[in-house]
CSV table of C-alpha atoms and ligand atoms in Angstrom, one decimal:
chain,number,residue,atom,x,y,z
P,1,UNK,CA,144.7,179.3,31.7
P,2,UNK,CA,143.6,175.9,33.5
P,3,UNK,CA,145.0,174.4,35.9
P,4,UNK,CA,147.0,171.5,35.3
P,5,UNK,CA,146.1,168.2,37.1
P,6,UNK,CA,148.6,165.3,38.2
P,7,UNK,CA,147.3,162.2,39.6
P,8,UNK,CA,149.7,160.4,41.5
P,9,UNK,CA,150.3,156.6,42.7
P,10,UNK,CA,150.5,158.3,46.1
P,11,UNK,CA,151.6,161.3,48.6
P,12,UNK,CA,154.7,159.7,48.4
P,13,UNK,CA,155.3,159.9,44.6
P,14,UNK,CA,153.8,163.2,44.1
P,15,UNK,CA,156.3,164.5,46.7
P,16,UNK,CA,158.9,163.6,45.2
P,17,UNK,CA,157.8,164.6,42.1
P,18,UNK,CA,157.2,168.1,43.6
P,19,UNK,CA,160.8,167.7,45.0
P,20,UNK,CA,162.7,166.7,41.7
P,21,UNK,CA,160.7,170.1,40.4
P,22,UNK,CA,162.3,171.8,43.2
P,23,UNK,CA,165.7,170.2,43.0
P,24,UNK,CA,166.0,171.4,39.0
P,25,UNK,CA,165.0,174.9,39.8
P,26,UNK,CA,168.0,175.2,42.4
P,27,UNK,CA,170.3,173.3,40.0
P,28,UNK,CA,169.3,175.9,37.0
P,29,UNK,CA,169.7,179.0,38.6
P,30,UNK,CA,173.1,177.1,40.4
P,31,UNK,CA,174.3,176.6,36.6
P,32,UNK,CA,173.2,180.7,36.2
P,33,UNK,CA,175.1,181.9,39.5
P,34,UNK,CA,171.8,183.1,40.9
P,35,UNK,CA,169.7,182.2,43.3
P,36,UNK,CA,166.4,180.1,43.4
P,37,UNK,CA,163.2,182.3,45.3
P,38,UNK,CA,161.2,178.9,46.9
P,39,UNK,CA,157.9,179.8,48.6
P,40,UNK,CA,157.3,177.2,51.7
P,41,UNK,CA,154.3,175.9,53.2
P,42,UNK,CA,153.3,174.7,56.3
P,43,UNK,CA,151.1,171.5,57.6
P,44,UNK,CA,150.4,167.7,57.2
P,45,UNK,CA,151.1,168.2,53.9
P,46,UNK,CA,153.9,169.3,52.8
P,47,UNK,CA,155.9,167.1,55.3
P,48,UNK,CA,157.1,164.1,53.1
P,49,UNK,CA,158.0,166.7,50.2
P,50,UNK,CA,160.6,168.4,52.9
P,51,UNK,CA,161.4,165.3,53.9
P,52,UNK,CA,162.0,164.0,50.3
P,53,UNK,CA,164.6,167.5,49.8
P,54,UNK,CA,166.3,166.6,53.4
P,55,UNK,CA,166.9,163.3,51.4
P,56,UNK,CA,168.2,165.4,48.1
P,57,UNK,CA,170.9,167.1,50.6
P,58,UNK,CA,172.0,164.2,52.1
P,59,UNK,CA,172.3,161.6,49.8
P,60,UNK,CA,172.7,163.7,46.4
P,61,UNK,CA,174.8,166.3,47.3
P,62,UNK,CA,171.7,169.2,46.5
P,63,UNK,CA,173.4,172.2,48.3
P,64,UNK,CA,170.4,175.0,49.1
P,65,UNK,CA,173.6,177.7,49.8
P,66,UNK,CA,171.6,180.0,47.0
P,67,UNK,CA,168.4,179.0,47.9
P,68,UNK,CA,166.0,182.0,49.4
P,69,UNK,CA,163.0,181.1,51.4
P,70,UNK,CA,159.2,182.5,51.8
P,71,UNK,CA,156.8,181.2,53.7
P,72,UNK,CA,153.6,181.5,53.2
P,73,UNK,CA,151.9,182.4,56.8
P,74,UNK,CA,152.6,182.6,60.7
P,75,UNK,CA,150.5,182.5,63.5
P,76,UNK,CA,149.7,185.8,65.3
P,77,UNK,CA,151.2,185.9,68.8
P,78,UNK,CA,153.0,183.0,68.8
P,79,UNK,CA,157.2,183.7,68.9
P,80,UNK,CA,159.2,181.4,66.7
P,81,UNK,CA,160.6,179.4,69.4
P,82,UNK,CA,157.6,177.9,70.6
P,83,UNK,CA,156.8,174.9,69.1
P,84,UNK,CA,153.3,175.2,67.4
P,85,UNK,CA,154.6,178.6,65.4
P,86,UNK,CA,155.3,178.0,61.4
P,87,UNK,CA,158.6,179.3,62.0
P,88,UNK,CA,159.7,176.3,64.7
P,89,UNK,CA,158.0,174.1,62.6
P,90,UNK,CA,160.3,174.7,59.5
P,91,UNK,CA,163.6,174.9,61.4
P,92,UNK,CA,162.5,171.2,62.7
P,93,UNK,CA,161.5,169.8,59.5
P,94,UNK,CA,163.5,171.4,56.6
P,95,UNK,CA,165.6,174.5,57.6
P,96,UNK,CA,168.1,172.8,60.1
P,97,UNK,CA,168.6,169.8,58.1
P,98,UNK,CA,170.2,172.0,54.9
P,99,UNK,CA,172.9,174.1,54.4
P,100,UNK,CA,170.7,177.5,53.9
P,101,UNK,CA,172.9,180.4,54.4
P,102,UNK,CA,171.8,182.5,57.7
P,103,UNK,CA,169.3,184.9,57.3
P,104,UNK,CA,168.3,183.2,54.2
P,105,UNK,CA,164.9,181.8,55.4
P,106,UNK,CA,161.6,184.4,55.8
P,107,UNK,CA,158.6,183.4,58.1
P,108,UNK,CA,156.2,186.3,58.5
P,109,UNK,CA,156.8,188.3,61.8
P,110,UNK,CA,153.9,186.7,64.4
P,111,UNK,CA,154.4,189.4,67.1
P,112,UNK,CA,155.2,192.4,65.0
P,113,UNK,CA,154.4,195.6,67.0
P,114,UNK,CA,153.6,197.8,63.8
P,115,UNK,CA,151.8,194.7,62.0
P,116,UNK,CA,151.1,196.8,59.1
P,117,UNK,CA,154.6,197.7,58.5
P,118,UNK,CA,156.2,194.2,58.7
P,119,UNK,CA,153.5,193.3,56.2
P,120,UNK,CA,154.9,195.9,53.9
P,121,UNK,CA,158.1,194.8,54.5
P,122,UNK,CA,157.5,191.0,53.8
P,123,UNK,CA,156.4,191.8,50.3
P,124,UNK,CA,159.3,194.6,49.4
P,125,UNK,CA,161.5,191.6,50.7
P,126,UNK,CA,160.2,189.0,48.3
P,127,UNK,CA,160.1,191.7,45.9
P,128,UNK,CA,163.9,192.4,46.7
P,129,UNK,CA,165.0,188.7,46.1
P,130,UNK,CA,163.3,188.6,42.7
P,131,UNK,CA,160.3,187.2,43.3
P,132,UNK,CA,159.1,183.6,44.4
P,133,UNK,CA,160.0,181.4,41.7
P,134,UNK,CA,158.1,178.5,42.8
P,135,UNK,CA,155.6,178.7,45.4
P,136,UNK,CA,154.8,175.7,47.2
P,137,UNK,CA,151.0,175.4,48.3
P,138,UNK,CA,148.6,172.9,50.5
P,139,UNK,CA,144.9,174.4,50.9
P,140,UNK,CA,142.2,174.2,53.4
P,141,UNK,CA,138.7,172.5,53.2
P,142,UNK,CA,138.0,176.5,53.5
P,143,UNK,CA,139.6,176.5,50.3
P,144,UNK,CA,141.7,178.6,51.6
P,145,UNK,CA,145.6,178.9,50.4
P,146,UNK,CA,147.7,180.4,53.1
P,147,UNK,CA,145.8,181.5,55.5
P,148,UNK,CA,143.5,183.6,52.8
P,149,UNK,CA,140.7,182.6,54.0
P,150,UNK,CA,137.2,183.0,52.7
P,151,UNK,CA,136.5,185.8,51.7
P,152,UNK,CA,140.1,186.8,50.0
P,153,UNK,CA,140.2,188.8,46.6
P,154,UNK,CA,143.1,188.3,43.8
P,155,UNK,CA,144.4,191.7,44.7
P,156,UNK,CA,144.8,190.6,48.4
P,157,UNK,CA,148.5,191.4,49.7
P,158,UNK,CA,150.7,190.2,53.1
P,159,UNK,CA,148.3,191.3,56.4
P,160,UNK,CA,146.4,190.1,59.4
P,161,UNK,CA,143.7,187.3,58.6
P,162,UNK,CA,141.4,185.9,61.1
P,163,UNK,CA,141.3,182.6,60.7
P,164,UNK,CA,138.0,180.7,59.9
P,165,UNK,CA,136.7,178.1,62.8
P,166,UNK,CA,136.6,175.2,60.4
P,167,UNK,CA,140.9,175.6,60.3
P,168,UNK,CA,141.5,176.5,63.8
P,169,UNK,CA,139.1,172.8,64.9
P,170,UNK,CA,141.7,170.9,61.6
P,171,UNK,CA,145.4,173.0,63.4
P,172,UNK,CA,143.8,172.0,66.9
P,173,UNK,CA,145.9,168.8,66.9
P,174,UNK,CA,149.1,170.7,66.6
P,175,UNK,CA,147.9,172.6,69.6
P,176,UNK,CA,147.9,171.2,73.4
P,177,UNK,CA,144.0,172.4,73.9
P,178,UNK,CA,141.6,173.5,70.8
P,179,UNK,CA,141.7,176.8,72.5
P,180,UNK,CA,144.7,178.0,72.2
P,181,UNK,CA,145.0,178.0,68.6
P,182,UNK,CA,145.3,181.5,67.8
P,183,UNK,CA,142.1,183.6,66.4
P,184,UNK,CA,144.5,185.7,64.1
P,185,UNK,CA,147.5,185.0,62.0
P,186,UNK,CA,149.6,186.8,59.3
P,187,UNK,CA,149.7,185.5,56.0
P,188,UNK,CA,150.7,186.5,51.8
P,189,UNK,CA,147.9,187.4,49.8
P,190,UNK,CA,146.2,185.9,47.3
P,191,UNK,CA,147.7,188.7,44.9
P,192,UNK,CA,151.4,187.7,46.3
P,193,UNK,CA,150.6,184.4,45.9
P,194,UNK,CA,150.1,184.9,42.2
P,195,UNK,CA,152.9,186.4,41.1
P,196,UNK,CA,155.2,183.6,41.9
P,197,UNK,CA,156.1,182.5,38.5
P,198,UNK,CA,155.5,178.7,39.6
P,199,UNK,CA,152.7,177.1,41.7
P,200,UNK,CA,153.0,173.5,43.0
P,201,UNK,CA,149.6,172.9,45.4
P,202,UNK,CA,149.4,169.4,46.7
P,203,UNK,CA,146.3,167.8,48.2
P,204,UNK,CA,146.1,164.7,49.9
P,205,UNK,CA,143.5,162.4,51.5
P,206,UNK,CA,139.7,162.2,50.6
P,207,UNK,CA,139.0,165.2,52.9
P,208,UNK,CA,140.3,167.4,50.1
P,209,UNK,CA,138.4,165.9,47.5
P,210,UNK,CA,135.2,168.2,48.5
P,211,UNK,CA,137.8,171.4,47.7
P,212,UNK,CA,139.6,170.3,45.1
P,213,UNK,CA,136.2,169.6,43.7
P,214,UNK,CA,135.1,173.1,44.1
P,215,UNK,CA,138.4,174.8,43.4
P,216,UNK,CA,138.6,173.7,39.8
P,217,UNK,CA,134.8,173.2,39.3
P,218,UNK,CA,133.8,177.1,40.2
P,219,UNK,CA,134.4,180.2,38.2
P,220,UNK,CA,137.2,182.4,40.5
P,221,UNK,CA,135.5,183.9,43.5
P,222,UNK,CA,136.5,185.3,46.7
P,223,UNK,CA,134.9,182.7,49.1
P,224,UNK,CA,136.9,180.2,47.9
P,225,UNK,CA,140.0,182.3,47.3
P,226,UNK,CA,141.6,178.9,45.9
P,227,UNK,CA,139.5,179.4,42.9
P,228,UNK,CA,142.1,182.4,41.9
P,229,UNK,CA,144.6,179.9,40.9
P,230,UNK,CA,142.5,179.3,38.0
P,231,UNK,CA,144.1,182.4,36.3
P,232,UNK,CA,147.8,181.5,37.1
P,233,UNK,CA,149.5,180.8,34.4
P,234,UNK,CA,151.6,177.8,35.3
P,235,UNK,CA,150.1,176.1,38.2
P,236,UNK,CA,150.0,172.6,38.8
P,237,UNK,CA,147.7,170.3,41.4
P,238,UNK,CA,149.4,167.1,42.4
P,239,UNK,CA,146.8,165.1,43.7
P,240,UNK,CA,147.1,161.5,45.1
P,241,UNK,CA,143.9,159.6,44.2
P,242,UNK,CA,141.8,159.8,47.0
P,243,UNK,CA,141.8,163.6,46.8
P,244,UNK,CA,141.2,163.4,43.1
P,245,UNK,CA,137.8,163.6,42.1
P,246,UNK,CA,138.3,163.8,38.1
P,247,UNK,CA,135.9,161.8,35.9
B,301,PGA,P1,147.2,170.5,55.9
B,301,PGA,O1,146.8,172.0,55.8
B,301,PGA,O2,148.4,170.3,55.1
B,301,PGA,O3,147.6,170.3,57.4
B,301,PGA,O4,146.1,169.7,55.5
B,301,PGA,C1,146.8,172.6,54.5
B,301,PGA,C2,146.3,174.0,54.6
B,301,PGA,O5,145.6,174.4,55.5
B,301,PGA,O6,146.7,174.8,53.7
């Protein structure tokens, strides 16, 4: 298994690439009368793809009524009505803009009481849906995906991470002081990430290339739990050239 490697003319291009992917997925299982399992990611980005399948709604007609949402991660202790939590984030840049059915769209539970249990509960619901069909992925210059950082084995599942100083100083701009990005946050595993039956990762900007260098480069490996991908069987990189660092 390798993973496969798309150069693109840009970030544009390869998000709209990554959105035509998507947009065939929801039309197929449309066709079927069943409904498409997307796993969402947060960030810099992923923003022109959502923006690219706001576009889809509006100007082709996509409807997302049997489209079922995932998201990857959420910060602990943040609610998802303030404004640097994943969950505000994806109401602002994709949820609110489609015609998702309510209740449709999963964020992991930030303030969770009984942590451990809305953990197990996050994977019997993706479980309950059918599984992700498509997950969508960015990844940290910790290499991590999600928030798995470093060190996060394949058989990882949804749970409390604490997140590695290099990502809270590159999230410190969504934040109003460096400090108050959270230490913790909740995120899949590595192990949930994998059995998605589809992985799309895009990585932009020459301060992936160091990662996507390593990620592809190195045998699997816990500290860079990106490595894992390796052994998916249908996962694809879309790169835009100045993350690329083929020969
Ligand atoms: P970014 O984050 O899209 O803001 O670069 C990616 C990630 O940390 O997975």
């Amino acid at each position: 298994m390798a993973i496969r490697v798309v150069v693109h003319a840009d970030k544009q291009a390869a998000s709209v690439a990554v959105a035509a992917t998507i947009r065939d997925l929801i039309r197929r299982r449309q066709a079927e009368g069943r409904t498409a399992v997307l796993g969402l990611a947060t960030g810099s980005t992923p923003l022109p793809l959502y923006a690219e399948l706001v576009r889809l709604h509006r100007a082709e007609g996509l409807s997302f009524r049997n489209v079922v949402t995932f998201n990857l991660d959420e910060y602990e202790g943040l609610t998802g009505d303030r404004p640097e939590s994943y969950r505000y984030f994806m109401e602002e840049h994709l949820f609110r803009h489609l015609d998702l059915r309510p209740g449709s769209t999963h964020v992991p539970d930030g303030v969770a009481a009984d942590q451990a249990r809305a953990c197990a509960a996050y994977e019997e619901a993706i479980r309950a849906a059918g599984g992700l069909d498509l997950q969508v992925l960015g990844i940290g210059r910790t290499g991590h995906i999600g928030f798995n950082e470093p060190p996060s084995s394949a058989a990882s599942r949804t749970r409390r991470v604490h997140l590695d100083d290099v990502t809270r100083r590159d999230n410190a701009m969504f934040f109003a002081r460096a400090e108050d990005v959270p230490h913790g946050a909740i995120t899949m595993g590595v192990g949930t990430i994998m059995e998605a039956r589809q992985v799309e990762l895009l990585a932009f900007g020459a301060a992936k290339a160091g990662i996507i260098r390593r990620t592809i480069g190195e045998s699997p490996h816990a500290d860079c739990p990106a490595t894992w991908l390796q052994l998916h069987p249908a996962c694809t990189f879309h790169l835009d050239p100045a993350a690329d660092t083929q020969p």
